[in-house]
Amino acid sequence: MNTLGRLSIRARLYFGTIFSLVLLVIIGGLGYLALDRTRDTLQELFAQRVQTLTDMADL
């Protein structure tokens, strides 16, 4: 806390803004990766389960 206390208010505001933006980018990236994995899982489930049921219904 001493190092932040020595900085001017302007520097602290810049630091806080940049830190918040970095956190937002990291959280957004993790969310995007999670959505990509979820999409892949749903496509796999659709290919395995729903297509099998559709093929059985056609018979």
Coordinates of C-alpha atoms in Angstrom, one line a residue:
M1 CA 0.0 0.0 0.0
N2 CA 3.0 2.3 0.5
T3 CA 3.9 2.3 -3.1
L4 CA 0.4 3.2 -4.1
G5 CA 0.3 5.9 -1.4
R6 CA 3.3 7.6 -2.9
L7 CA 1.8 7.9 -6.3
S8 CA -0.3 10.9 -7.3
I9 CA -4.0 10.6 -7.6
R10 CA -3.7 10.8 -11.4
A11 CA -1.3 7.8 -11.4
R12 CA -3.6 5.8 -9.1
L13 CA -6.6 6.5 -11.3
Y14 CA -4.6 5.4 -14.4
F15 CA -3.4 2.3 -12.6
G16 CA -7.0 1.4 -11.4
T17 CA -8.4 1.9 -14.9
I18 CA -5.7 -0.2 -16.6
F19 CA -6.0 -2.9 -14.0
S20 CA -9.8 -3.0 -14.4
L21 CA -9.5 -3.2 -18.2
V22 CA -7.0 -6.0 -18.0
L23 CA -9.3 -7.9 -15.7
L24 CA -12.2 -7.4 -18.0
V25 CA -10.2 -8.7 -21.0
I26 CA -9.1 -11.8 -19.0
I27 CA -12.6 -12.5 -17.8
G28 CA -14.0 -12.0 -21.3
G29 CA -11.4 -14.3 -22.8
L30 CA -12.2 -17.0 -20.3
G31 CA -15.9 -16.6 -21.0
Y32 CA -15.3 -16.9 -24.7
L33 CA -13.3 -20.1 -24.2
A34 CA -16.0 -21.5 -22.0
L35 CA -18.7 -20.8 -24.6
D36 CA -16.5 -22.4 -27.3
R37 CA -16.2 -25.6 -25.3
T38 CA -19.9 -25.6 -24.6
R39 CA -20.7 -25.2 -28.3
D40 CA -18.4 -28.1 -29.1
T41 CA -20.0 -30.3 -26.5
L42 CA -23.5 -29.5 -27.7
Q43 CA -22.5 -30.3 -31.3
E44 CA -21.1 -33.6 -30.2
L45 CA -24.2 -34.4 -28.2
F46 CA -26.4 -33.5 -31.2
A47 CA -24.3 -35.6 -33.5
Q48 CA -24.5 -38.7 -31.3
R49 CA -27.9 -38.6 -29.6
V50 CA -30.3 -36.6 -31.9
Q51 CA -29.0 -38.1 -35.1
T52 CA -29.4 -41.6 -33.7
L53 CA -32.9 -40.9 -32.6
T54 CA -33.7 -39.4 -36.1
D55 CA -32.2 -42.4 -37.8
M56 CA -34.3 -44.7 -35.6
A57 CA -37.5 -42.7 -36.4
D58 CA -36.8 -43.1 -40.1
L59 CA -36.6 -46.9 -39.7

